Amino acid sequence: MVSMGIFIIQYLLYKKVKIDAAYVVGFCLYFDMFGYFYKLAMPGNALFLLIAVPLIPVVIAWFSKDRKAREILSDGGIWLWFIVLLYGIVSLAWTTYGSAGLSKEAILIIHAIIPGIYAYILYKKYGKFSWKTLALFGLIFALVHLLLGEYSPEYPGRLSLPGSNPILNARMSLITITVCLWRREIPLYIRIITITAATVSALATQSRGPIVAFVIANLIVLVFFIYKRYKHGEFKHLSKYVVISIFILLAGVITASQYSREIDQWVGGSRFGVFFDRAELQGDNNFIGRLDLQRKAIDKWTDHPFFGGGLGSVTPPIARDFPHNVVLEIASEMGVVGLLLWSFAYLYSIWVSRRNGLLLALLFQTLGTALISGDFGFNFEYVLISIVALALIPNNKRVGEESHAQGIISNYKF
């Protein structure tokens, strides 16, 4: 292993390879796929790969002469996330005995913070981030999920990679769809193929929360940017677009009506029936159970409003399950102080990304899933995307007029 590492270092230095930071993000976002293949060959925990695999090129970039990678040390957004993590560790001093608070934070660090820092360093050094690369990672993930996934007794009727969770698999495929929807520079045939595969993958999981978050997030950002363009006079023929949209909507309704019986049968036999039947929603065990967990989290927050009950105090093994709402989880475990610190870190990335449709959509979508069916540790995507946004949009581009960041970031692109 050591000799292999030395060989890789020598090759990268000799060839002066410019590494695309999207490879790190793709590897970490779709890690369940890589972990699955790793465990087929070497049974055991594969999480160390998240730290080990990208480490060599990151070390090379960090110690390079131009020191561009060290801009991360002066990025206020990065420090905000470190403060959140630090407060989480401090809160362990008053958490419930036997909590898994430290494990939750370690999971978040391994899945999001370290990969995000890796991507930041590589992008600052080489200036390369290809959304096409990320889309291809997503396409491969969707195909692996569809071809090798299984319907386990734990999740009946819901396709997931062996040893994985259908909700996580859905989140990843829906991220893939969002990337393809917003990045027009990705070749059209790749976008069509990838969106098709990822859509089938996401629906096969029958995961309702991630789909709701995906739809709402993309609609919000789409309406926002349409309004901004219209306000700036860029939509001189807005009525034409309205007519086209109405035509597409009517065509969809007519097509759906032709297959209404088949659609009704499919929806009725799936978990998506709650979207159309309020009584079914109110009787859904998941819905009822999560409301109970969230009430208990609110009670904990009421008992410890300012500093919280401590990291891990309302989640397993102390509680039977997570509250399935990351804001409630943070509020109850870290109080108003922790919630404010977390809000500052997340909203700073939102503000930084305010002129980029894709980053905004991803930030809203990934947080949305964490609000509907997420937790502090395993819903890591919004933190990873937050750090990636800080990397892609330099400090000198975060204020002032609309601008471009080395051809990667485009304003109002959708």
Short mmCIF file of C-alpha atoms in Angstrom, two decimals, residues 108 166 212 320 326 360 369 412:
data_model
loop_
_atom_site.label_atom_id
_atom_site.label_comp_id
_atom_site.label_asym_id
_atom_site.label_seq_id
_atom_site.Cartn_x
_atom_site.Cartn_y
_atom_site.Cartn_z
CA LEU A 108 -21.16 14.06 9.63
CA PRO A 166 -34.00 3.26 0.22
CA VAL A 212 -41.49 16.13 -2.05
CA ARG A 320 -36.21 4.70 19.87
CA VAL A 326 -32.90 18.04 11.52
CA LEU A 360 -29.57 26.94 -4.58
CA THR A 369 -35.06 15.95 2.86
CA TYR A 412 -29.52 32.67 -13.44
#
